[in-house]
Tab-separated table of C-alpha atoms and ligand atoms in Angstrom:
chain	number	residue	atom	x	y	z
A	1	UNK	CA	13.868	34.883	-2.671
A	2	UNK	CA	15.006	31.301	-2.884
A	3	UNK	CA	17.918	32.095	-0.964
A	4	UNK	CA	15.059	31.866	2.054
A	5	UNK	CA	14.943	28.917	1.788
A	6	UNK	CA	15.607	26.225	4.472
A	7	UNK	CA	17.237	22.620	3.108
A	8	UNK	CA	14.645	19.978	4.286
A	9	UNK	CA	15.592	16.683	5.571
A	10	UNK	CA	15.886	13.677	3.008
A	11	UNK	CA	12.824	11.273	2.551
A	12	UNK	CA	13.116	8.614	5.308
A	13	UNK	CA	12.722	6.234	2.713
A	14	UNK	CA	13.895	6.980	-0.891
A	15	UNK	CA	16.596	8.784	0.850
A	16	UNK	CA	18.053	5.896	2.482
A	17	UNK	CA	17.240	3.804	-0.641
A	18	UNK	CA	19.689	6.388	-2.431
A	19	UNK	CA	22.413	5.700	0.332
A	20	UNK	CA	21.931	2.059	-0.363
A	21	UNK	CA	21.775	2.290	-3.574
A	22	UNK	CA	24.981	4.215	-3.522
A	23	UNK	CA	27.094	1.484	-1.229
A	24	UNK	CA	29.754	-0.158	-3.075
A	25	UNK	CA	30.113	-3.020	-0.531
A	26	UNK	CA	29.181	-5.954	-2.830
A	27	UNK	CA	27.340	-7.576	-0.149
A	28	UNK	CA	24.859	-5.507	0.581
A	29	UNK	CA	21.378	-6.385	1.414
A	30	UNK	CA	18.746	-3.253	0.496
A	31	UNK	CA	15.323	-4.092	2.454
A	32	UNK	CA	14.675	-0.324	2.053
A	33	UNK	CA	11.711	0.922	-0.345
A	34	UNK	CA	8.796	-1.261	-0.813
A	35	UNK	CA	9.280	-2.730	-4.283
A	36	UNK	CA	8.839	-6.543	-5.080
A	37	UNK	CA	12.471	-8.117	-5.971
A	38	UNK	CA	12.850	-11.350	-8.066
A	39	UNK	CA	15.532	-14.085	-6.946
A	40	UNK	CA	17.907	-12.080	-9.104
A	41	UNK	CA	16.927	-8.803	-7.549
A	42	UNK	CA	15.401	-7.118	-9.797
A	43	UNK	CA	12.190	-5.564	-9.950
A	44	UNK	CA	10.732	-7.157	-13.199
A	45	UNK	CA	8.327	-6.186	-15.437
A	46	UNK	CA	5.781	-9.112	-15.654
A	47	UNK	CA	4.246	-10.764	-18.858
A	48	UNK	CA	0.924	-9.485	-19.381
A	49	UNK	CA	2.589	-5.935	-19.149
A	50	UNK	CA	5.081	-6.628	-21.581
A	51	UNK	CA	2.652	-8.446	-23.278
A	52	UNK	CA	-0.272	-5.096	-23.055
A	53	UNK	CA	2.437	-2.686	-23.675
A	54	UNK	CA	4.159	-4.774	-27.394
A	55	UNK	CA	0.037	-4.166	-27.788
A	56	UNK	CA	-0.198	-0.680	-27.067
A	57	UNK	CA	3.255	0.430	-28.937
A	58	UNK	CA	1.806	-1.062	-32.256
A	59	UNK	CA	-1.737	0.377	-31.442
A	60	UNK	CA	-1.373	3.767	-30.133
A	61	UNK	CA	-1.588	6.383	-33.086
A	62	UNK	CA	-1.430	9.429	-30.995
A	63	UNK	CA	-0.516	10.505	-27.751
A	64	UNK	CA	-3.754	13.240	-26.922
A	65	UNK	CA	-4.594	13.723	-23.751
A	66	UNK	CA	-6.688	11.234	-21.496
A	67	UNK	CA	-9.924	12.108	-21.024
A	68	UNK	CA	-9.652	13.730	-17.345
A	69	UNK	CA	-11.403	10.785	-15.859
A	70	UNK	CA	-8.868	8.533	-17.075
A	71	UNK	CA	-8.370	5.663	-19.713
A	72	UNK	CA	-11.802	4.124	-20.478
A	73	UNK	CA	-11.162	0.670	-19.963
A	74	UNK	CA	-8.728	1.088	-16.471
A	75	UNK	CA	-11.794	3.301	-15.527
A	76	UNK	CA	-14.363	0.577	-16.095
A	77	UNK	CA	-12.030	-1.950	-14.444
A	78	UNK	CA	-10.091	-0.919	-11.491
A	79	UNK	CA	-13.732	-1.198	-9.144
A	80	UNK	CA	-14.650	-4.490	-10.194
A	81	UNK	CA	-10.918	-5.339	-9.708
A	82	UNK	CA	-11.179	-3.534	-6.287
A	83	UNK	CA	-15.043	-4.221	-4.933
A	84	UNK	CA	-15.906	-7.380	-7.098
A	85	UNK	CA	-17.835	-7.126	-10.115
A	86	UNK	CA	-20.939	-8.865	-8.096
A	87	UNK	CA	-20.894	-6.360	-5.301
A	88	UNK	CA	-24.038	-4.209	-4.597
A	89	UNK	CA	-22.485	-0.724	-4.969
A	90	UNK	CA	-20.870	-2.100	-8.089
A	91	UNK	CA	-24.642	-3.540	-9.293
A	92	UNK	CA	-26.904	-0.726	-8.823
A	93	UNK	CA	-23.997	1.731	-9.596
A	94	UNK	CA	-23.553	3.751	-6.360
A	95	UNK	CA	-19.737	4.522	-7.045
A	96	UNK	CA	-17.453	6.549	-9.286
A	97	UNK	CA	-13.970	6.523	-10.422
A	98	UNK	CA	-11.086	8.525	-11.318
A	99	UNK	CA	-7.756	7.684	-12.731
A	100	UNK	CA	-4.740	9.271	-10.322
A	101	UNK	CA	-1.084	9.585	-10.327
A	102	UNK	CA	-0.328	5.994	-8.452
A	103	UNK	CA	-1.656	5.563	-5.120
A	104	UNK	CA	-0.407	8.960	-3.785
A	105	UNK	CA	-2.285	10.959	-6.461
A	106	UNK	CA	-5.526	8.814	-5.034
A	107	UNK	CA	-5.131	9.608	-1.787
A	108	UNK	CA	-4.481	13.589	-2.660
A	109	UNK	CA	-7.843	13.830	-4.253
A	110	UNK	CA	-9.191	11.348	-1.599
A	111	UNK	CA	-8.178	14.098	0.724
A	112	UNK	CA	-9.108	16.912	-1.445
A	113	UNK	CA	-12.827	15.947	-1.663
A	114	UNK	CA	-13.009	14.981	1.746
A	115	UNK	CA	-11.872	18.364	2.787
A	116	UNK	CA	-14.870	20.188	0.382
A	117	UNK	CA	-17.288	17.672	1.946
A	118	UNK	CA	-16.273	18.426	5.704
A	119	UNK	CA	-13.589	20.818	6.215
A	120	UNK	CA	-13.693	20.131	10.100
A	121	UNK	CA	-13.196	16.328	9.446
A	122	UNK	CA	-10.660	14.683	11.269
A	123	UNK	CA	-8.430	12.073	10.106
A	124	UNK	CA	-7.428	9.295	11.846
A	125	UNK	CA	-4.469	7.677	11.267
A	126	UNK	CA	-3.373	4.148	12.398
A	127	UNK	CA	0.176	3.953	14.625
A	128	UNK	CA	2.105	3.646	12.950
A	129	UNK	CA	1.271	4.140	9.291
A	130	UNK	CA	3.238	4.984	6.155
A	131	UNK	CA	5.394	8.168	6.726
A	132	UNK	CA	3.769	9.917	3.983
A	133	UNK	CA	0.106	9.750	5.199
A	134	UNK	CA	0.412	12.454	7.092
A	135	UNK	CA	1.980	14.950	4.825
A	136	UNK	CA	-0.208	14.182	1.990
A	137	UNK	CA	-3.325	13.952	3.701
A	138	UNK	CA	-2.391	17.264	5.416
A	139	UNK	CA	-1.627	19.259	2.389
A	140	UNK	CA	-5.376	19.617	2.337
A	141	UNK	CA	-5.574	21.167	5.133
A	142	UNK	CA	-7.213	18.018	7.131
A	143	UNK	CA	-6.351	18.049	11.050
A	144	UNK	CA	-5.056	14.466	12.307
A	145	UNK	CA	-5.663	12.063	14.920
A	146	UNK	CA	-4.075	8.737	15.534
A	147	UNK	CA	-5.257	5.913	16.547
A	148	UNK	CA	-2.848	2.682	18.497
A	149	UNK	CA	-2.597	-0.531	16.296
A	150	UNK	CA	0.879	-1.938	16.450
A	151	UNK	CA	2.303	-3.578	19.770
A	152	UNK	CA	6.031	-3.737	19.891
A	153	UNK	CA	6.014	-5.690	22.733
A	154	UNK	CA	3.754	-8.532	21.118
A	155	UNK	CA	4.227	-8.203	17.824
A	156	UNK	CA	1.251	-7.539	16.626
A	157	UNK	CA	-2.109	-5.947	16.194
A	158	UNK	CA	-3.350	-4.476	19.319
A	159	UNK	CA	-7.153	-4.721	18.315
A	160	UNK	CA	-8.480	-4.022	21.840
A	161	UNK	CA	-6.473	-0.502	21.953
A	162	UNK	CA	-7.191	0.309	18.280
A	163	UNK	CA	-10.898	0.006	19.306
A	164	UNK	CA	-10.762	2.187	22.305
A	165	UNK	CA	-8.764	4.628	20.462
A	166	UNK	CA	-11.393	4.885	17.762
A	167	UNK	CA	-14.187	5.331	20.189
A	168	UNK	CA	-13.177	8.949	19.708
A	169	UNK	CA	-14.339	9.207	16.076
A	170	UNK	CA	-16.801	11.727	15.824
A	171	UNK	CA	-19.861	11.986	12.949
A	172	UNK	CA	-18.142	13.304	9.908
A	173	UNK	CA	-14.376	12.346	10.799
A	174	UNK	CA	-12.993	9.583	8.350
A	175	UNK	CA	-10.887	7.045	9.546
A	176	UNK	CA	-7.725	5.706	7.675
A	177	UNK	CA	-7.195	2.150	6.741
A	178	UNK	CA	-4.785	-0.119	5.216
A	179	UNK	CA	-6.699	-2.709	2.925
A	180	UNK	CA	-4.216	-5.330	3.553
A	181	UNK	CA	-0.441	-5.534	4.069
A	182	UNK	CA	0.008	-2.850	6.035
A	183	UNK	CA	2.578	-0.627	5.749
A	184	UNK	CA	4.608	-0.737	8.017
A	185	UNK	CA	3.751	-3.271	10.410
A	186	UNK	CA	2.172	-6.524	7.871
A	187	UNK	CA	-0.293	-6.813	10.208
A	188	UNK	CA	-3.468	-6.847	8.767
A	189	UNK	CA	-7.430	-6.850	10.215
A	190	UNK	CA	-8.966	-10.384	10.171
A	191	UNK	CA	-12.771	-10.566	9.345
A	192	UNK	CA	-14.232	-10.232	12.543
A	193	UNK	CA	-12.372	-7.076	13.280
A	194	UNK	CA	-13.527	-5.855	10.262
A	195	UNK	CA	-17.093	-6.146	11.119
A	196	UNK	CA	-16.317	-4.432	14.709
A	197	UNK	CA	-14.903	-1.400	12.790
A	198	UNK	CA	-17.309	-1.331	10.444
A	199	UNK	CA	-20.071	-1.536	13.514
A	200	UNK	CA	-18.125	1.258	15.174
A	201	UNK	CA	-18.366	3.325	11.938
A	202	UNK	CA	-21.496	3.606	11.537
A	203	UNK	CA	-22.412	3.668	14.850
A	204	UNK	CA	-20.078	7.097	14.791
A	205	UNK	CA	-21.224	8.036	11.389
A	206	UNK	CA	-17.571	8.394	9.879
A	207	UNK	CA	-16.286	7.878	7.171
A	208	UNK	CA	-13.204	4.927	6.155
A	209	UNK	CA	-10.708	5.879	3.769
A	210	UNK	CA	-9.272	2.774	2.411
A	211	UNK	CA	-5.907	2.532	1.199
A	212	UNK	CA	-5.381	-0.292	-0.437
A	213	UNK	CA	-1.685	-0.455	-2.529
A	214	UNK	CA	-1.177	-3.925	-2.025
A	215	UNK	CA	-4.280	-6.111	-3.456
A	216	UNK	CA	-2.868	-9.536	-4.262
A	217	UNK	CA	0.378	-9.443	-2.544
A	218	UNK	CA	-0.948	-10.310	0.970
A	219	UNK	CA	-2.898	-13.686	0.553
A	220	UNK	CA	-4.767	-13.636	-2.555
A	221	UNK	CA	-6.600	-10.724	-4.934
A	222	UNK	CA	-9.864	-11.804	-3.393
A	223	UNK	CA	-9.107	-12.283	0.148
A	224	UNK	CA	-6.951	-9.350	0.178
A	225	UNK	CA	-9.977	-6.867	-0.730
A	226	UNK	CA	-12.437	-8.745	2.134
A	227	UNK	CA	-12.221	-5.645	4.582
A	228	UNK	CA	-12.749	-3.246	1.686
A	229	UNK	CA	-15.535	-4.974	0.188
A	230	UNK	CA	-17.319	-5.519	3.199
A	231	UNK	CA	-17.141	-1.855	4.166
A	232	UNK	CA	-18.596	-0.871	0.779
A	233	UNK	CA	-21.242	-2.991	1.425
A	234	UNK	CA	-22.198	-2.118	5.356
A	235	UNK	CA	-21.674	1.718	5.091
A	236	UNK	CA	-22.910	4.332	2.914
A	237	UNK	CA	-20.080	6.126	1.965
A	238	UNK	CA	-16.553	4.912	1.412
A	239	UNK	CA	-13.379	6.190	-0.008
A	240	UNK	CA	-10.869	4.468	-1.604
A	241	UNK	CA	-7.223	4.920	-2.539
A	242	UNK	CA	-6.092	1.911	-4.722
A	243	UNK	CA	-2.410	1.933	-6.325
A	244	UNK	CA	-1.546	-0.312	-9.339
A	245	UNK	CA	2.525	0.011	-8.323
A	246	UNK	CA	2.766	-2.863	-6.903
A	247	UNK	CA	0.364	-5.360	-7.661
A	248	UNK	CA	1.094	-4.390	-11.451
A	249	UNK	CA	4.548	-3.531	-10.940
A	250	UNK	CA	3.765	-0.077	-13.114
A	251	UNK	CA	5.399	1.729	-10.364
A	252	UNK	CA	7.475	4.351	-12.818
A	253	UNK	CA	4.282	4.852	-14.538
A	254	UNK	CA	1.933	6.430	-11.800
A	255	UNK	CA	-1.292	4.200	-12.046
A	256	UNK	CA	-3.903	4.568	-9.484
A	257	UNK	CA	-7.238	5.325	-8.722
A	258	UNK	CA	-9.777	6.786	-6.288
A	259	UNK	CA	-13.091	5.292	-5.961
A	260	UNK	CA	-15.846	6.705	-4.499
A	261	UNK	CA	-18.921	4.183	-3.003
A	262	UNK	CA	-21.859	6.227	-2.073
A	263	UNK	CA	-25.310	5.923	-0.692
A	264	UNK	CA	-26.828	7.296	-4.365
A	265	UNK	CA	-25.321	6.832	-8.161
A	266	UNK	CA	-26.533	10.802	-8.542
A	267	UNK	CA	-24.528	11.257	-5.033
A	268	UNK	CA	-21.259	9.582	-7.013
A	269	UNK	CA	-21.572	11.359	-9.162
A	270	UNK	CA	-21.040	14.725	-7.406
A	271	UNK	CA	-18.160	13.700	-5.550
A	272	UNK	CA	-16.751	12.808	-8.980
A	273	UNK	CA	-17.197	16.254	-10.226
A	274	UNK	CA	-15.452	17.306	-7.330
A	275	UNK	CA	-12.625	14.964	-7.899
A	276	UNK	CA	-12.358	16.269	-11.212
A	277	UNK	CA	-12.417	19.494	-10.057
A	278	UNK	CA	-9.516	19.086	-7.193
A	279	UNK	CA	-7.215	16.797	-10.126
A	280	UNK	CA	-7.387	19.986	-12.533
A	281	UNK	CA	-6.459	22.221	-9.988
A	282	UNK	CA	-3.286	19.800	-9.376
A	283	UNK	CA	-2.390	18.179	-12.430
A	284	UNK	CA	-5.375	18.115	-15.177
A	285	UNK	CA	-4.833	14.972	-17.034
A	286	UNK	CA	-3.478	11.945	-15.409
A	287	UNK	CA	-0.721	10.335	-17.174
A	288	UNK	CA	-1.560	7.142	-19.839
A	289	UNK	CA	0.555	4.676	-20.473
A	290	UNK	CA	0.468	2.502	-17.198
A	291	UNK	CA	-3.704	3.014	-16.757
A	292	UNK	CA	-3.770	1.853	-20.967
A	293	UNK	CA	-1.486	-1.102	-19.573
A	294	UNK	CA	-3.949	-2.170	-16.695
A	295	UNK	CA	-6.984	-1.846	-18.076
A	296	UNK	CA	-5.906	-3.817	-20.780
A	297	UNK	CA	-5.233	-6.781	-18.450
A	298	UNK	CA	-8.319	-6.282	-16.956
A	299	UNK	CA	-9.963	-6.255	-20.039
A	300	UNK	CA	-8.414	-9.239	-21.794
A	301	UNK	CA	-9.262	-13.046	-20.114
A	302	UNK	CA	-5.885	-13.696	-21.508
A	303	UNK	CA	-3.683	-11.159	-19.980
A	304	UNK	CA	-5.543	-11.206	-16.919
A	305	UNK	CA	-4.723	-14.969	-16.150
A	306	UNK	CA	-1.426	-14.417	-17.423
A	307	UNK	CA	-0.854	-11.508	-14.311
A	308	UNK	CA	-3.416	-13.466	-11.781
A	309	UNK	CA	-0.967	-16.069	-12.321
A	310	UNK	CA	2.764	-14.271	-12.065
A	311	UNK	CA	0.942	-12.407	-9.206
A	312	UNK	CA	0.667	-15.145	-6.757
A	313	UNK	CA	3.849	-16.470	-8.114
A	314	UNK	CA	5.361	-13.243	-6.072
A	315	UNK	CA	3.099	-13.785	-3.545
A	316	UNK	CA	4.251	-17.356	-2.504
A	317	UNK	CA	7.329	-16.220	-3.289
A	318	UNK	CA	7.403	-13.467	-0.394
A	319	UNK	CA	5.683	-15.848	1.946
A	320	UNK	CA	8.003	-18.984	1.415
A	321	UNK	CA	10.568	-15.624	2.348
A	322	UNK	CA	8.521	-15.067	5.171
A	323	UNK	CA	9.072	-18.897	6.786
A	324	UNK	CA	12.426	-19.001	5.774
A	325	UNK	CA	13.667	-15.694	7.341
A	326	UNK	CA	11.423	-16.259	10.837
A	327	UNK	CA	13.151	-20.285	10.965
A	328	UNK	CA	16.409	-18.510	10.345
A	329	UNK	CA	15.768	-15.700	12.729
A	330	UNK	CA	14.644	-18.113	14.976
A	331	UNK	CA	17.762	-20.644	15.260
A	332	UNK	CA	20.781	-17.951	15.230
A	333	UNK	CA	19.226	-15.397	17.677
A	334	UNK	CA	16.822	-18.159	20.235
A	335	UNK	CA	14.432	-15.417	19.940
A	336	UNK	CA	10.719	-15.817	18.786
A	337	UNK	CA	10.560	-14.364	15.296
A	338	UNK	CA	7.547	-16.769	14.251
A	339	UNK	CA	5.739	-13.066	13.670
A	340	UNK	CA	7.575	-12.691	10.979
A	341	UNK	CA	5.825	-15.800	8.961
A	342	UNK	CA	2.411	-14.553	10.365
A	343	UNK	CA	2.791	-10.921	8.652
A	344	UNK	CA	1.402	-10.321	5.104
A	345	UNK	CA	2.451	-8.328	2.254
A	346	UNK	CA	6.111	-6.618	1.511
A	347	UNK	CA	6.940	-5.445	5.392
A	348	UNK	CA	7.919	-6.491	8.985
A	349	UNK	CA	9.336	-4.422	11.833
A	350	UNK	CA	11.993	-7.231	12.822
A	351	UNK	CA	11.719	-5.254	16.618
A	352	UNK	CA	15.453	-3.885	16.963
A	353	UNK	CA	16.483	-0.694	17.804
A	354	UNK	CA	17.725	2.243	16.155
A	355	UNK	CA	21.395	1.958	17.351
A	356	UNK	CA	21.448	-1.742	16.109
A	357	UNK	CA	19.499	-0.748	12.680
A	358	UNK	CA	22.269	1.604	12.280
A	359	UNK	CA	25.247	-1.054	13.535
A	360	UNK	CA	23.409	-3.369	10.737
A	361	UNK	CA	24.033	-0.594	8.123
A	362	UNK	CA	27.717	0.436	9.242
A	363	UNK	CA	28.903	-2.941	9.919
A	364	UNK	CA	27.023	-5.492	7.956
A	365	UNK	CA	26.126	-3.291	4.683
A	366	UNK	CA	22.399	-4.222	5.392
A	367	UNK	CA	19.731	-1.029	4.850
A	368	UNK	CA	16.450	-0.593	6.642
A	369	UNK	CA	14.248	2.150	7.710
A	370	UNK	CA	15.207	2.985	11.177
A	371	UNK	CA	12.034	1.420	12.543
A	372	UNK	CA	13.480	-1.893	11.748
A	373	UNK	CA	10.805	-2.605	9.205
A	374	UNK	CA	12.156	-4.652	6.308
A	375	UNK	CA	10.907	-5.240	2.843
A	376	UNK	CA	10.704	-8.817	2.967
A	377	UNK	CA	10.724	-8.922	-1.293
A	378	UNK	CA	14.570	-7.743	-0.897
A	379	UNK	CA	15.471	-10.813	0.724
A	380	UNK	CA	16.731	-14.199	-1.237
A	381	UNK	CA	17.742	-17.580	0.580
A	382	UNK	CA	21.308	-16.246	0.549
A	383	UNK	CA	20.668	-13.489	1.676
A	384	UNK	CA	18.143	-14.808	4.481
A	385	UNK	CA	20.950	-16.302	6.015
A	386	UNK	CA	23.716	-13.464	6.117
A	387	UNK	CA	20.747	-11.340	7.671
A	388	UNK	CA	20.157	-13.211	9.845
A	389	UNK	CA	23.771	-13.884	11.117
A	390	UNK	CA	24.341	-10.266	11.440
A	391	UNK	CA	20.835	-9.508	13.145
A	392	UNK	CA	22.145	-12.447	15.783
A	393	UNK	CA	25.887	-10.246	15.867
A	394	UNK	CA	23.715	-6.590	16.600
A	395	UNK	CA	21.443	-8.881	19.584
J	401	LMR	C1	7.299	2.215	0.720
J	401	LMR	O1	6.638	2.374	1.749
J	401	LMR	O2	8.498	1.882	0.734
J	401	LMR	C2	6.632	2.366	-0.630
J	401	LMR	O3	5.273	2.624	-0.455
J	401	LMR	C3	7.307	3.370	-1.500
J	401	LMR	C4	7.119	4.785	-1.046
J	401	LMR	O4	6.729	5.616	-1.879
J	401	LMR	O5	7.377	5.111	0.105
C-alpha cells in the first residue's frame, strides 16, 4: 500500500535549513529558520532555563503523565504572561488554558475547537503569512480566505487594503493575526490599527485568532502583547495561539499554549472541554519538561528577572542588527533599505527576487527562503557586511 505513495516536496523552510546546514563552504551565512542566534551563532539556552531545569533535574521524582491540561504552574502563568495579570478577562476569570505542543500544537486545537464551534467558519489569513498556517489550520477542515497586508512595492503594511479586504468577514468567520513580529514580513499593527480591526470585528461579529510566537522579541514583553490585550478586552471571544520557542528559547521542547477569552467563565470553560477533547484525540498528554521550565520562571521573581532581562538583551541585540544591516544595505547598494530598521522581531523580506535569492545561495553561500525574507538573528557585524556586499553583487 505504501508503495502508493507520492514523495512530497521538502518543507520550504527546514528543508532549506537542512541544505544550509549541509554546505561545507566555511563562509556561509544561514538566515533560514527563525531561531534567535548569539554573536557566536549559536542558539543558547538562557540562564533562568538552565537555572529552572538544574531545579527540576534535582526535584523531579517521577516522570507520570501531565495532567491533560498541562503543568499547573505554566497553566496558571502563560495568560497573565500573555493578557496581563490586571486585565479584565484575566480578573473576573472569563478565559481558559491548555498546555500544547509549541505554538503549532496551539494553533491545531485553536483550529480544532473553532471548527466544533462553526464548521462553516472561514479563516482569514493575512498575505503573506507563515507557510504553515494554511496547512495546519486546514487539517481541520476550515475553508480559507486571505486577506492583503504586505506591499512589496513600499515596504510595508498596506493597512488601507488589509481593511478593505476584511470588509468581507462575515458573522462567525475568525480572522488570523500575528501578535507582533510578523512572520514573514516584521511588519507589525500599530495601536490605532488595532482599534480599527478590532471596530471592524465586532462590527462583523468574527472572531480573531491571535498568534502570538514572538512576545518580547519585537519591542518589549508588554508592548509586544498591546494588540492582543486590547482585543481581549473589546471583544467577547478571542483565541489565542502563544508559543514559548522563542521567547524562552525551549524550542526542542514543544511549549505552548492556547488560551481561550470568552464572554462567560462557565462559557471557558466549555471550550476547554472541547480543547481537551480535540488534544486527546491528537496526542493526550502534552509533553513536560519545557511547560515545568516556564512556569517555573513565571513563578519565581528571581528567574523571571533573570529571563526579562537576557530577553531584551536579544532583543536589542536583533535591533542594533536591524540598523546596522539597513546602514550597510544602504551604502553598498544606494537603495533605500531604512525598512529594514523599522521591522520588528526575527524577519525581513530584503525585496529581491527569486533568481537573485538563488544567485545569493549558489554564488555567495548565503541561505534564505525564496521570498527573500531573512532571519535577522542569523546575522553578526561580520557577517552584516559580507551580506551586504553580495546583496550589492546580485543588484
Ligand atoms: C520559521 O518561520 O522559520 C519558524 O517559525 C520555524 C518554523 O517552524 O517554521
Amino acid at each position: 500500500m505504501l508503495a502508493n505513495l507520492a514523495r512530497l516536496p521538502k518543507d520550504s523552510i527546514l528543508g532549506l535549513a537542512a541544505l544550509a546546514r549541509a554546505d561545507q563552504r566555511p563562509n556561509k551565512i544561514d538566515l533560514t529558520v527563525g531561531v534567535y542566534l548569539d554573536e557566536n551563532g549559536v542558539c543558547p539556552v538562557m540562564q533562568a532555563v538552565r537555572d529552572a531545569q538544574a531545579e527540576l533535574v534535582f526535584e523531579e521524582t517521577s516522570k507520570v503523565y501531565l495532567p491533560p491540561q498541562g503543568d499547573v504552574a505554566f497553566v496558571a502563568q502563560m495568560p497573565k504572561l500573555v493578557l496581563g495579570g490586571s486585565h479584565p478577562a484575566v480578573i473576573e476569570g472569563r478565559f481558559s488554558t491548555i498546555q500544547t505542543p509549541g505554538g503549532c500544537g496551539a494553533l491545531r486545537i485553536a483550529s480544532e475547537v473553532l471548527a466544533v464551534a462553526n464548521p462553516s467558519a472561514k479563516v482569514w489569513l493575512p498575505n503573506p503569512t507563515w507557510p504553515v498556517h494554511e496547512p495546519l489550520l486546514g487539517s481541520v477542515g476550515l475553508e480559507f480566505a486571505r486577506y492583503a497586508y504586505y506591499d512589496d512595492d513600499t515596504h510595508s503594511l498596506d493597512f488601507e487594503r488589509m481593511m478593505r479586504d476584511l470588509q468581507g468577514v462575515k458573522s462567525g468567520d475568525a480572522v488570523l493575526l500575528h501578535g507582533c513580529c510578523h512572520n514573514p514580513c516584521g511588519a507589525d499593527l500599530n495601536e490605532s490599527q488595532w482599534q480599527k480591526v478590532a471596530d471592524l470585528l465586532l462590527d462583523r461579529g468574527a472572531m480573531p485568532l491571535i498568534d502570538i510566537a514572538y512576545q518580547g522579541l519585537g519591542d518589549d514583553l508588554e508592548q509586544d502583547a498591546l494588540g492582543v490585550r486590547m482585543l481581549a478586552k473589546q471583544l467577547p471571544e478571542v483565541l489565542i495561539a502563544a508559543s514559548c520557542s522563542k521567547n524562552f528559547g525551549l524550542y526542542r521542547e514543544r511549549t505552548g499554549a492556547t488560551i481561550f477569552v470568552t464572554h462567560t467563565a462557565e462559557q471557558a470553560d466549555v471550550a476547554l472541554s472541547q480543547a481537551l477533547g480535540a488534544a486527546r484525540r491528537l496526542y493526550s498528554m502534552p509533553p513536560a519538561h519545557g511547560a515545568i521550565i516556564a512556569g517555573k520562571i513565571l513563578s519565581s521573581p528571581q528567574l523571571e528577572m533573570s529571563w526579562r532581562n537576557e530577553l531584551q538583551q536579544m532583543t536589542q541585540r536583533m535591533q542594533t542588527l536591524r540598523e546596522d544591516l539597513s546602514a550597510q544595505l544602504s551604502t553598498q547598494t544606494q537603495r533605500d533599505f531604512s525598512f529594514v530598521a523599522r521591522e520588528k522581531g526575527m524577519f525581513s523580506f530584503l525585496g529581491l527576487t527569486v533568481a537573485q535569492v538563488h544567485e545569493l545561495r549558489d554564488e555567495h553561500a548565503v541561505y534564505m527562503l525564496d521570498s527573500s525574507r531573512i532571519n535577522v538573528a542569523g546575522l553578526t557585524p561580520e557577517r552584516t557586511e559580507r551580506l551586504a556586499r553580495a546583496i550589492k553583487h546580485v543588484l
